[in-house]
Short mmCIF file of C-alpha atoms in Angstrom, two decimals:
data_model
loop_
_atom_site.label_atom_id
_atom_site.label_comp_id
_atom_site.label_asym_id
_atom_site.label_seq_id
_atom_site.Cartn_x
_atom_site.Cartn_y
_atom_site.Cartn_z
CA MET A 1 113.52 52.67 128.22
CA THR A 2 113.11 56.40 128.24
CA LYS A 3 113.73 58.47 125.23
CA GLN A 4 114.66 62.08 125.77
CA ARG A 5 114.19 63.32 122.30
CA PRO A 6 113.55 66.91 121.35
CA VAL A 7 110.03 67.62 120.19
CA PHE A 8 109.47 70.12 117.41
CA LEU A 9 106.64 72.49 118.29
CA PRO A 10 105.46 74.66 115.39
CA LEU A 11 105.16 77.77 117.54
CA ALA A 12 105.91 80.36 114.90
CA PRO A 13 102.74 81.05 112.89
CA ALA A 14 104.80 80.79 109.71
CA ASP A 15 105.35 77.10 110.42
CA VAL A 16 101.74 76.01 110.89
CA MET A 17 101.00 73.36 108.27
CA GLY A 18 103.88 74.73 106.24
CA MET A 19 101.77 77.77 105.36
CA PRO A 20 103.15 81.30 105.43
CA VAL A 21 101.30 83.59 107.83
CA MET A 22 99.74 85.53 104.93
CA ALA A 23 98.18 82.32 103.61
CA ILE A 24 96.73 81.60 107.06
CA THR A 25 95.07 85.01 107.39
CA SER A 26 93.84 84.70 103.81
CA ILE A 27 92.12 81.34 104.29
CA LEU A 28 90.76 82.39 107.70
CA HIS A 29 89.31 85.50 106.05
CA ARG A 30 87.49 83.28 103.58
CA ILE A 31 86.36 80.77 106.23
CA SER A 32 85.14 83.53 108.58
CA GLY A 33 83.23 85.05 105.66
CA ILE A 34 81.45 81.76 104.94
CA VAL A 35 80.69 81.30 108.66
CA LEU A 36 79.22 84.81 108.81
CA PHE A 37 77.03 84.23 105.77
CA LEU A 38 75.72 81.00 107.30
CA GLY A 39 75.24 82.76 110.65
CA LEU A 40 73.40 85.74 109.15
CA PRO A 41 69.90 84.20 109.52
CA ALA A 42 70.67 83.48 113.20
CA LEU A 43 71.84 87.08 113.74
CA LEU A 44 68.71 88.47 112.06
CA TYR A 45 66.54 86.12 114.11
CA MET A 46 68.21 87.38 117.30
CA LEU A 47 67.70 90.99 116.19
CA GLN A 48 64.02 90.25 115.53
CA LYS A 49 63.62 88.60 118.94
CA SER A 50 65.44 91.40 120.72
CA LEU A 51 63.27 94.11 119.18
CA ALA A 52 59.84 92.45 119.00
CA SER A 53 58.72 92.86 122.62
CA GLU A 54 59.93 93.04 126.21
CA ALA A 55 58.96 89.37 126.67
CA SER A 56 60.84 88.10 123.61
CA PHE A 57 63.84 90.24 124.64
CA ALA A 58 63.89 88.45 128.02
CA GLU A 59 63.37 85.11 126.28
CA LEU A 60 66.39 85.73 124.03
CA LYS A 61 68.47 86.70 127.06
CA ASP A 62 67.56 83.40 128.74
CA CYS A 63 68.43 81.46 125.57
CA LEU A 64 71.82 83.17 125.35
CA ALA A 65 72.56 82.26 128.98
CA ALA A 66 73.03 78.56 128.06
CA GLY A 67 76.62 77.34 127.71
CA TRP A 68 76.35 76.12 124.11
CA ALA A 69 74.57 79.32 123.06
CA LYS A 70 77.34 81.42 124.60
CA LEU A 71 79.95 79.39 122.73
CA ALA A 72 78.08 79.70 119.41
CA PHE A 73 77.51 83.44 119.96
CA TRP A 74 81.19 83.93 120.83
CA LEU A 75 82.27 82.01 117.71
CA LEU A 76 80.05 84.22 115.54
CA LEU A 77 81.33 87.41 117.17
CA SER A 78 84.90 86.16 116.77
CA ALA A 79 84.25 85.50 113.08
CA VAL A 80 83.02 89.11 112.78
CA ALA A 81 86.15 90.35 114.57
CA PHE A 82 88.50 88.34 112.37
CA HIS A 83 86.75 89.32 109.15
CA VAL A 84 86.77 93.00 110.10
CA ILE A 85 90.42 93.07 111.21
CA ALA A 86 91.65 91.11 108.17
CA GLY A 87 89.37 93.23 105.98
CA VAL A 88 90.97 96.44 107.22
CA ARG A 89 94.34 94.98 106.17
CA HIS A 90 92.92 94.47 102.66
CA LEU A 91 91.67 98.06 102.56
CA ILE A 92 95.09 99.33 103.67
CA MET A 93 96.72 97.20 100.97
CA ASP A 94 94.28 98.62 98.39
CA LEU A 95 95.74 102.02 99.24
CA GLY A 96 99.15 100.67 98.24
CA HIS A 97 100.71 99.97 101.64
CA LEU A 98 102.21 96.80 103.14
CA GLU A 99 102.74 95.19 99.77
CA THR A 100 106.36 94.12 100.26
CA LYS A 101 107.27 90.65 101.52
CA GLU A 102 108.31 91.91 104.97
CA GLY A 103 105.41 94.36 105.15
CA GLY A 104 102.94 91.64 104.23
CA HIS A 105 104.42 89.30 106.82
CA LYS A 106 104.24 91.93 109.53
CA ALA A 107 100.68 92.96 108.62
CA ALA A 108 99.42 89.36 108.60
CA SER A 109 101.05 88.66 111.98
CA THR A 110 99.50 91.86 113.36
CA VAL A 111 96.08 90.72 112.14
CA LEU A 112 96.48 87.43 114.03
CA VAL A 113 97.64 89.15 117.24
CA LEU A 114 94.82 91.72 117.13
CA PHE A 115 92.33 88.92 116.49
CA VAL A 116 93.50 86.92 119.54
CA ILE A 117 93.11 90.06 121.69
CA ALA A 118 89.66 90.79 120.22
CA ALA A 119 88.51 87.17 120.68
CA ALA A 120 89.66 87.27 124.31
CA LEU A 121 87.80 90.55 124.96
CA LEU A 122 84.66 89.14 123.30
CA GLY A 123 85.00 86.06 125.52
CA VAL A 124 85.03 88.32 128.60
CA PHE A 125 81.96 90.14 127.25
CA VAL A 126 80.01 86.92 126.51
CA TRP A 127 80.90 85.09 129.76
CA MET B 1 85.18 89.45 77.88
CA VAL B 2 83.73 86.69 80.03
CA LYS B 3 80.03 87.12 80.79
CA VAL B 4 79.08 86.41 84.40
CA ALA B 5 75.32 86.63 84.74
CA THR B 6 75.19 85.66 88.43
CA SER B 7 77.72 88.18 89.79
CA LEU B 8 76.34 91.26 91.49
CA GLY B 9 78.17 93.97 89.59
CA ARG B 10 78.30 92.27 86.16
CA SER B 11 82.05 92.92 85.96
CA GLY B 12 85.10 92.27 88.09
CA LEU B 13 85.75 95.98 88.51
CA HIS B 14 82.19 96.70 89.65
CA ASP B 15 82.33 93.78 92.09
CA TRP B 16 85.68 94.97 93.41
CA LEU B 17 84.33 98.46 94.01
CA ILE B 18 81.08 97.24 95.64
CA GLN B 19 83.11 94.90 97.87
CA ARG B 20 85.27 97.82 99.13
CA LEU B 21 82.43 100.32 99.48
CA SER B 22 80.28 97.82 101.40
CA ALA B 23 83.30 96.97 103.60
CA VAL B 24 83.74 100.62 104.56
CA VAL B 25 80.00 101.02 105.30
CA MET B 26 80.00 97.90 107.51
CA LEU B 27 83.20 98.95 109.28
CA ALA B 28 81.66 102.32 110.11
CA TYR B 29 78.46 100.64 111.36
CA VAL B 30 80.33 98.08 113.49
CA LEU B 31 82.38 100.86 115.13
CA TYR B 32 79.21 102.95 115.67
CA LEU B 33 77.38 100.01 117.28
CA LEU B 34 80.42 99.12 119.38
CA GLY B 35 80.72 102.74 120.52
CA TYR B 36 77.05 102.81 121.47
CA LEU B 37 77.25 99.53 123.39
CA ILE B 38 80.36 100.61 125.31
CA GLY B 39 78.74 103.98 126.07
CA ALA B 40 75.53 102.30 127.24
CA TYR B 41 77.54 99.87 129.38
CA MET B 42 79.27 102.77 131.16
CA VAL B 43 75.90 104.29 132.08
CA GLN B 44 74.04 101.05 132.85
CA PRO B 45 75.87 97.67 132.75
CA GLU B 46 72.70 95.60 132.19
CA LEU B 47 71.31 96.32 128.71
CA SER B 48 67.53 96.78 129.00
CA PHE B 49 64.85 96.27 126.36
CA GLY B 50 63.80 99.91 126.58
CA LEU B 51 67.29 101.20 125.88
CA TRP B 52 67.93 98.69 123.06
CA GLN B 53 64.58 99.26 121.36
CA GLY B 54 64.83 103.02 121.81
CA PHE B 55 68.18 102.94 120.02
CA PHE B 56 66.80 101.08 117.01
CA ALA B 57 63.67 103.26 116.95
CA ARG B 58 65.77 106.31 116.08
CA PRO B 59 65.41 107.12 112.35
CA VAL B 60 69.17 107.66 111.97
CA VAL B 61 69.85 104.20 113.41
CA LYS B 62 67.18 102.65 111.18
CA ILE B 63 68.77 104.12 108.06
CA ALA B 64 72.30 103.21 109.20
CA SER B 65 71.19 99.66 110.03
CA PHE B 66 69.46 99.23 106.69
CA LEU B 67 72.49 100.56 104.81
CA ALA B 68 74.72 98.20 106.79
CA LEU B 69 72.44 95.26 105.98
CA LEU B 70 72.41 96.23 102.30
CA ALA B 71 76.22 96.30 102.48
CA VAL B 72 76.31 92.89 104.21
CA VAL B 73 74.10 91.30 101.57
CA SER B 74 75.99 92.81 98.62
CA HIS B 75 79.32 91.87 100.21
CA ALA B 76 78.14 88.30 100.85
CA TRP B 77 76.75 87.99 97.31
CA ILE B 78 80.16 88.84 95.84
CA GLY B 79 82.14 86.90 98.45
CA ILE B 80 80.16 83.66 98.27
CA TRP B 81 79.94 83.98 94.47
CA THR B 82 83.76 83.99 94.43
CA VAL B 83 83.88 80.96 96.71
CA PHE B 84 81.48 79.06 94.41
CA THR B 85 83.47 79.91 91.28
CA ASP B 86 86.64 78.70 93.03
CA TYR B 87 85.40 75.35 94.30
CA VAL B 88 82.29 74.28 92.35
CA LYS B 89 83.41 73.28 88.90
CA PRO B 90 80.33 71.68 87.23
CA VAL B 91 78.54 74.64 85.61
CA ALA B 92 74.99 73.37 86.19
CA VAL B 93 75.56 72.87 89.93
CA ARG B 94 77.25 76.26 90.20
CA VAL B 95 74.41 78.10 88.47
CA VAL B 96 71.88 76.46 90.80
CA LEU B 97 73.94 77.36 93.88
CA GLN B 98 74.48 80.92 92.69
CA SER B 99 70.77 81.32 91.97
CA LEU B 100 70.01 80.12 95.50
CA LEU B 101 72.60 82.59 96.76
CA ILE B 102 70.85 85.47 95.01
CA VAL B 103 67.41 84.47 96.33
CA THR B 104 68.84 84.03 99.85
CA CYS B 105 70.55 87.43 99.82
CA LEU B 106 67.40 89.20 98.66
CA SER B 107 65.26 87.32 101.22
CA LEU B 108 67.62 88.26 104.06
CA LEU B 109 67.53 91.88 102.91
CA PHE B 110 63.72 92.08 102.96
CA TRP B 111 63.52 90.17 106.24
CA GLY B 112 65.94 92.63 107.81
CA PHE B 113 64.01 95.54 106.33
CA SER B 114 60.77 94.32 107.90
CA ILE B 115 62.47 93.84 111.29
CA LEU B 116 63.99 97.33 111.24
CA TRP B 117 60.82 99.05 110.08
CA GLY B 118 58.71 97.20 112.63
CA VAL B 119 60.49 98.89 115.52
#
């Protein structure tokens, strides 16, 4: 017995988990902020390693060549990218723009699109 | 008026302002760093220790980096404080967590300072 039933794919961002797109960017902004705070010691450690000596710089480079390290580094950089892009939207809204329902919808969708592009570019840079 | 002893700015308005000011400082720094890295990549694709260390040895970069770190720590203090007040309801637990947050932020700031001034 084969069933040919239509499958509903929540492709529009507004349909994900029943959340409007503004709610998604809002919670991702918060999550990326928490991730960045937790990742801050790692970033400072990498800065220390990269600046301490030629040997530790090379050591750090070797460490970052591992697959899991690349993935972790990319996730951190992506969190930075998301937080910055979504943060700029907040700054623009502070100036009194994009505060209507349609404007807010458009701005939040733009944030998501720009983030996907940024994450892809960061992926190219890391790998 | 609600008294919030563990917030950075001591009032919602102060926190709001610090959050925006620090955001602008960090945005400028991120764009500056990105611009430098892209510029360096154009000249020499493989980033060398000499180039990287030479960049951070410049006094202007040291000051910019320290200001950016100060902005990061202030921003995180306010941001994580907000997260704690939203999700951690028992007051005793929240005060402990927020105290740890303050100590962590200050430690990260001084650690970063020592890294930057050691270059």
